[in-house]
Amino acid sequence: MKRIWKRIAVVVSAVVAVTGAYVGSGAAGGTPIQDAAGGALSASSTAIAPDGPAFSIWSVVYAGLIGYAVLQLVRTADDERHERLVVPAVLSLLLNAAWILSVQFGFLWASEPIIVALLVVLIRTFTILRRTRPSGVLAAILTDGTFGLYLGWVCVATAANTAAVLTAAGFRGFELGQDVWGVVIAAAAGLVGVLIALWGRGRLAPMASVAWGLAWVAVARFEGPLVSVPTAVAAVVAAAAVVVVTVVVRARAGWVDGRAGRAAAPVAACPAAA
């Protein structure tokens, strides 16, 4: 019975998150999230804010989360991986909805601890995914793929959210100027993406969303009301670095695993050598 309630909790949380996203998008007649809180999260609010189309990645993430919720409904009772994912998955979905509500109601200051908590939860989720194996291709796509995209995008979103909160609070960056801070934050986001690539042995999903977010930061800074060429160039370089490091690490990990497999083959073929 306890396991059933865990599965139901994931489904309910997914519904809450998707409903919150629907309301936050303005589709229900409300204010789109980028226009809420005085436009603090719009593409022209800070030097690190991504252009509007960047947020379309949420559609992919939410579709994956719904798929994950359905998948874990039909999992076997002894699936340890899904058991360990239940709590962080539920927390991430509820924190997602809480972040949208905090911005929609104008409590921008509250959005910062919420999104930081969301990032921490997703890091925990990623740790579980690293230490366990999916039961098949579909499970890999709906767990590793979805939560990998989720983590990578929230890394970029946390940087943008922090900049928006500080700007709204009157912080002027010690008078260093938007170009300097834009370059610093873009570089920091790229560094986080590189660290995830190293830690995750070249997983593609986090790379894709981090690079996607940084690319749209570059687009927003190359054109529009808040042009910052240094920030745009830094974002492009950071995105490229994340992609290159991920590909290299993934290729190296595959090569090492391949060598280990070939080395183990003679031992498996000759029990006496064990």
Coordinates of C-alpha atoms in Angstrom, one line a residue:
M1 CA 0.0 0.0 0.0
K2 CA 2.9 2.4 0.9
R3 CA 4.4 1.9 -2.6
I4 CA 1.1 2.7 -4.2
W5 CA 0.8 6.0 -2.4
K6 CA 4.3 6.8 -3.5
R7 CA 3.4 6.3 -7.1
I8 CA 0.2 8.4 -6.7
A9 CA 2.2 11.2 -5.0
V10 CA 4.5 11.4 -8.1
V11 CA 1.5 11.6 -10.5
V12 CA -0.3 14.2 -8.4
S13 CA 2.9 16.3 -8.1
A14 CA 3.4 16.1 -11.9
V15 CA -0.2 17.3 -12.4
V16 CA 0.4 20.2 -10.0
A17 CA 3.6 21.2 -11.8
V18 CA 2.1 21.0 -15.3
T19 CA -0.9 23.0 -14.1
G20 CA 1.3 25.6 -12.6
A21 CA 3.3 25.8 -15.8
Y22 CA 0.0 26.2 -17.8
V23 CA -1.1 29.1 -15.6
G24 CA 2.4 30.6 -15.5
S25 CA 2.6 30.6 -19.3
G26 CA -0.4 33.0 -19.4
A27 CA -2.4 30.4 -21.4
A28 CA -5.2 30.5 -18.8
G29 CA -5.6 34.3 -19.2
G30 CA -3.1 35.3 -16.6
T31 CA 0.3 37.1 -16.9
P32 CA 3.0 35.2 -18.7
I33 CA 5.9 34.5 -16.3
Q34 CA 8.3 36.8 -18.1
D35 CA 5.9 39.7 -17.6
A36 CA 5.1 38.9 -14.0
A37 CA 6.9 40.6 -11.0
G38 CA 7.3 43.8 -13.0
G39 CA 9.0 42.0 -15.9
A40 CA 12.0 41.1 -13.7
L41 CA 12.5 37.8 -15.6
S42 CA 12.1 39.3 -19.1
A43 CA 14.8 38.9 -21.8
S44 CA 15.8 42.5 -21.2
S45 CA 15.9 42.5 -17.4
T46 CA 19.5 41.5 -16.9
A47 CA 22.6 40.7 -18.9
I48 CA 22.3 37.0 -18.3
A49 CA 18.6 36.7 -19.1
P50 CA 17.9 34.3 -22.1
D51 CA 15.7 35.3 -25.0
G52 CA 12.1 34.2 -24.9
P53 CA 12.3 31.1 -27.1
A54 CA 14.7 29.5 -24.6
F55 CA 11.8 28.7 -22.3
S56 CA 10.3 26.4 -24.9
I57 CA 12.5 23.7 -23.4
W58 CA 10.1 23.5 -20.5
S59 CA 7.6 21.8 -22.9
V60 CA 10.1 19.0 -23.4
V61 CA 10.9 18.8 -19.7
Y62 CA 7.2 18.7 -18.7
A63 CA 6.4 16.1 -21.4
G64 CA 9.3 14.0 -20.0
L65 CA 8.1 14.4 -16.4
I66 CA 4.6 13.3 -17.4
G67 CA 6.1 10.3 -19.1
Y68 CA 8.2 9.5 -16.0
A69 CA 5.1 9.7 -13.8
V70 CA 3.3 7.2 -16.0
L71 CA 6.3 4.9 -16.2
Q72 CA 6.8 4.7 -12.5
L73 CA 3.1 3.8 -12.1
V74 CA 3.7 0.5 -14.0
R75 CA 7.2 -0.3 -12.6
T76 CA 7.9 -3.5 -10.7
A77 CA 7.7 -3.5 -7.0
D78 CA 11.4 -4.2 -6.5
D79 CA 12.6 -1.4 -8.8
E80 CA 15.1 0.2 -6.4
R81 CA 16.0 3.0 -8.8
H82 CA 12.4 4.3 -8.9
E83 CA 12.0 3.9 -5.2
R84 CA 15.0 6.1 -4.6
L85 CA 13.8 8.7 -7.1
V86 CA 10.3 9.2 -5.6
V87 CA 11.2 11.8 -2.9
P88 CA 13.5 14.0 -5.0
A89 CA 11.1 13.8 -8.0
V90 CA 8.1 14.9 -5.9
L91 CA 10.1 17.7 -4.3
S92 CA 11.3 18.9 -7.6
L93 CA 7.8 19.0 -9.1
L94 CA 6.4 20.8 -6.1
L95 CA 9.3 23.3 -5.9
N96 CA 8.8 24.0 -9.6
A97 CA 5.1 24.9 -9.0
A98 CA 6.1 27.0 -5.9
W99 CA 8.6 29.0 -8.0
I100 CA 6.0 29.9 -10.6
L101 CA 3.5 30.9 -7.9
S102 CA 6.1 33.0 -6.1
V103 CA 6.8 35.0 -9.3
Q104 CA 3.2 35.2 -10.3
F105 CA 2.2 36.7 -7.0
G106 CA 5.0 39.2 -7.1
F107 CA 7.2 37.6 -4.4
L108 CA 10.3 37.7 -6.4
W109 CA 12.5 37.5 -3.3
A110 CA 11.0 34.2 -2.4
S111 CA 11.7 32.7 -5.8
E112 CA 15.5 32.7 -5.1
P113 CA 15.5 30.2 -2.1
I114 CA 12.9 28.1 -4.0
I115 CA 15.0 27.8 -7.2
V116 CA 18.2 27.1 -5.2
A117 CA 16.4 24.4 -3.3
L118 CA 15.1 23.0 -6.6
L119 CA 18.7 22.9 -7.9
V120 CA 19.9 21.1 -4.8
V121 CA 17.1 18.5 -5.2
L122 CA 18.0 18.0 -8.9
I123 CA 21.6 17.5 -8.0
R124 CA 20.5 14.8 -5.6
T125 CA 18.4 13.2 -8.3
F126 CA 21.3 13.3 -10.7
T127 CA 23.4 11.5 -8.1
I128 CA 20.9 8.7 -7.9
L129 CA 20.8 8.4 -11.6
R130 CA 24.6 8.2 -11.8
R131 CA 24.7 5.4 -9.2
T132 CA 21.9 3.2 -10.7
R133 CA 21.1 1.8 -14.1
P134 CA 17.9 2.2 -16.0
S135 CA 15.8 -1.0 -16.8
G136 CA 15.7 -0.2 -20.5
V137 CA 15.9 2.4 -23.2
L138 CA 12.5 3.9 -22.4
A139 CA 13.3 4.2 -18.7
A140 CA 16.7 5.8 -19.6
I141 CA 14.9 8.4 -21.8
L142 CA 12.2 9.3 -19.3
T143 CA 14.5 9.3 -16.2
D144 CA 18.1 10.1 -17.2
G145 CA 17.0 12.2 -20.2
T146 CA 14.3 14.1 -18.5
F147 CA 16.0 14.9 -15.2
G148 CA 19.2 15.6 -17.1
L149 CA 17.5 18.3 -19.2
Y150 CA 15.8 19.5 -16.0
L151 CA 19.0 19.9 -14.1
G152 CA 20.9 21.6 -16.9
W153 CA 18.2 24.1 -17.6
V154 CA 17.7 24.9 -13.9
C155 CA 21.4 25.6 -13.6
V156 CA 21.0 28.4 -16.2
A157 CA 17.7 29.5 -14.8
T158 CA 19.2 29.8 -11.3
A159 CA 21.9 32.1 -12.6
A160 CA 19.3 34.2 -14.5
N161 CA 16.9 34.2 -11.4
T162 CA 19.7 35.3 -9.1
A163 CA 20.6 38.2 -11.4
A164 CA 17.0 39.2 -11.6
V165 CA 16.4 39.2 -7.8
L166 CA 19.6 41.2 -7.1
T167 CA 18.8 43.7 -9.8
A168 CA 15.2 44.1 -8.5
A169 CA 16.6 44.6 -5.0
G170 CA 18.7 47.5 -6.2
F171 CA 22.1 45.8 -6.5
R172 CA 24.3 47.5 -9.1
G173 CA 27.2 45.1 -9.2
F174 CA 29.7 47.4 -7.4
E175 CA 29.5 49.7 -10.4
L176 CA 31.4 47.1 -12.5
G177 CA 28.9 47.3 -15.3
Q178 CA 26.6 44.8 -17.0
D179 CA 29.3 43.6 -19.5
V180 CA 31.6 42.5 -16.7
W181 CA 28.9 40.8 -14.7
G182 CA 27.4 39.2 -17.8
V183 CA 30.8 37.7 -18.7
V184 CA 31.4 36.4 -15.2
I185 CA 28.0 34.8 -14.8
A186 CA 28.1 33.3 -18.3
A187 CA 31.5 31.8 -17.5
A188 CA 30.2 30.5 -14.2
A189 CA 27.3 28.8 -15.8
G190 CA 29.6 27.3 -18.4
L191 CA 31.9 26.0 -15.6
V192 CA 28.9 24.4 -13.9
G193 CA 28.1 22.7 -17.2
V194 CA 31.6 21.4 -17.6
L195 CA 31.6 20.1 -14.0
I196 CA 28.4 18.2 -14.7
A197 CA 29.9 16.7 -17.8
L198 CA 32.9 15.5 -15.8
W199 CA 30.8 14.3 -12.9
G200 CA 28.2 12.6 -15.1
R201 CA 30.8 11.0 -17.5
G202 CA 29.6 12.9 -20.5
R203 CA 25.8 12.7 -20.2
L204 CA 24.1 14.4 -23.1
A205 CA 20.9 15.7 -21.6
P206 CA 22.5 18.2 -19.1
M207 CA 24.9 19.3 -21.9
A208 CA 22.0 20.0 -24.3
S209 CA 20.0 22.2 -21.9
V210 CA 23.0 24.1 -20.5
A211 CA 24.2 24.8 -24.0
W212 CA 20.6 25.7 -25.1
G213 CA 20.2 28.2 -22.3
L214 CA 23.6 29.8 -22.9
A215 CA 22.9 30.0 -26.6
W216 CA 19.7 32.0 -26.0
V217 CA 21.5 34.3 -23.6
A218 CA 23.9 35.0 -26.5
V219 CA 21.0 35.7 -28.8
A220 CA 19.4 38.1 -26.3
R221 CA 22.7 40.0 -25.9
F222 CA 23.6 40.3 -29.6
E223 CA 20.3 42.0 -30.3
G224 CA 17.4 43.6 -28.5
P225 CA 17.1 46.4 -25.9
L226 CA 20.0 45.1 -23.7
V227 CA 22.9 44.5 -26.1
S228 CA 26.1 43.2 -24.5
V229 CA 28.5 41.8 -27.1
P230 CA 31.1 40.7 -24.4
T231 CA 28.4 38.7 -22.6
A232 CA 27.1 37.2 -25.8
V233 CA 30.6 36.1 -26.8
A234 CA 31.2 34.7 -23.3
A235 CA 27.9 32.8 -23.5
V236 CA 28.8 31.3 -26.9
V237 CA 32.3 30.2 -25.7
A238 CA 30.8 28.8 -22.5
A239 CA 28.2 26.8 -24.5
A240 CA 30.9 25.5 -26.8
A241 CA 33.1 24.5 -23.9
V242 CA 30.3 22.5 -22.3
V243 CA 29.6 20.7 -25.6
V244 CA 33.2 19.9 -26.3
V245 CA 34.0 18.7 -22.8
T246 CA 30.9 16.5 -22.7
V247 CA 31.7 14.9 -26.0
V248 CA 35.3 14.2 -25.1
V249 CA 34.4 12.8 -21.6
R250 CA 31.7 10.6 -23.1
A251 CA 34.1 9.3 -25.8
R252 CA 36.8 8.6 -23.3
A253 CA 34.4 6.9 -20.9
G254 CA 33.2 4.7 -23.7
W255 CA 36.8 3.8 -24.7
V256 CA 37.6 2.9 -21.1
D257 CA 34.5 0.8 -20.7
G258 CA 35.3 -0.9 -24.0
R259 CA 38.8 -1.8 -22.8
A260 CA 37.5 -3.0 -19.5
G261 CA 34.9 -5.2 -21.3
R262 CA 37.6 -6.7 -23.6
A263 CA 39.9 -7.4 -20.6
A264 CA 37.1 -9.1 -18.7
A265 CA 36.2 -11.4 -21.6
P266 CA 39.1 -13.9 -21.3
V267 CA 38.5 -14.2 -17.6
A268 CA 34.8 -15.0 -18.2
A269 CA 35.8 -17.5 -20.8
C270 CA 38.2 -19.3 -18.4
P271 CA 36.7 -19.8 -14.9
A272 CA 40.0 -21.2 -13.6
A273 CA 41.6 -17.9 -14.0
A274 CA 39.1 -16.2 -11.6

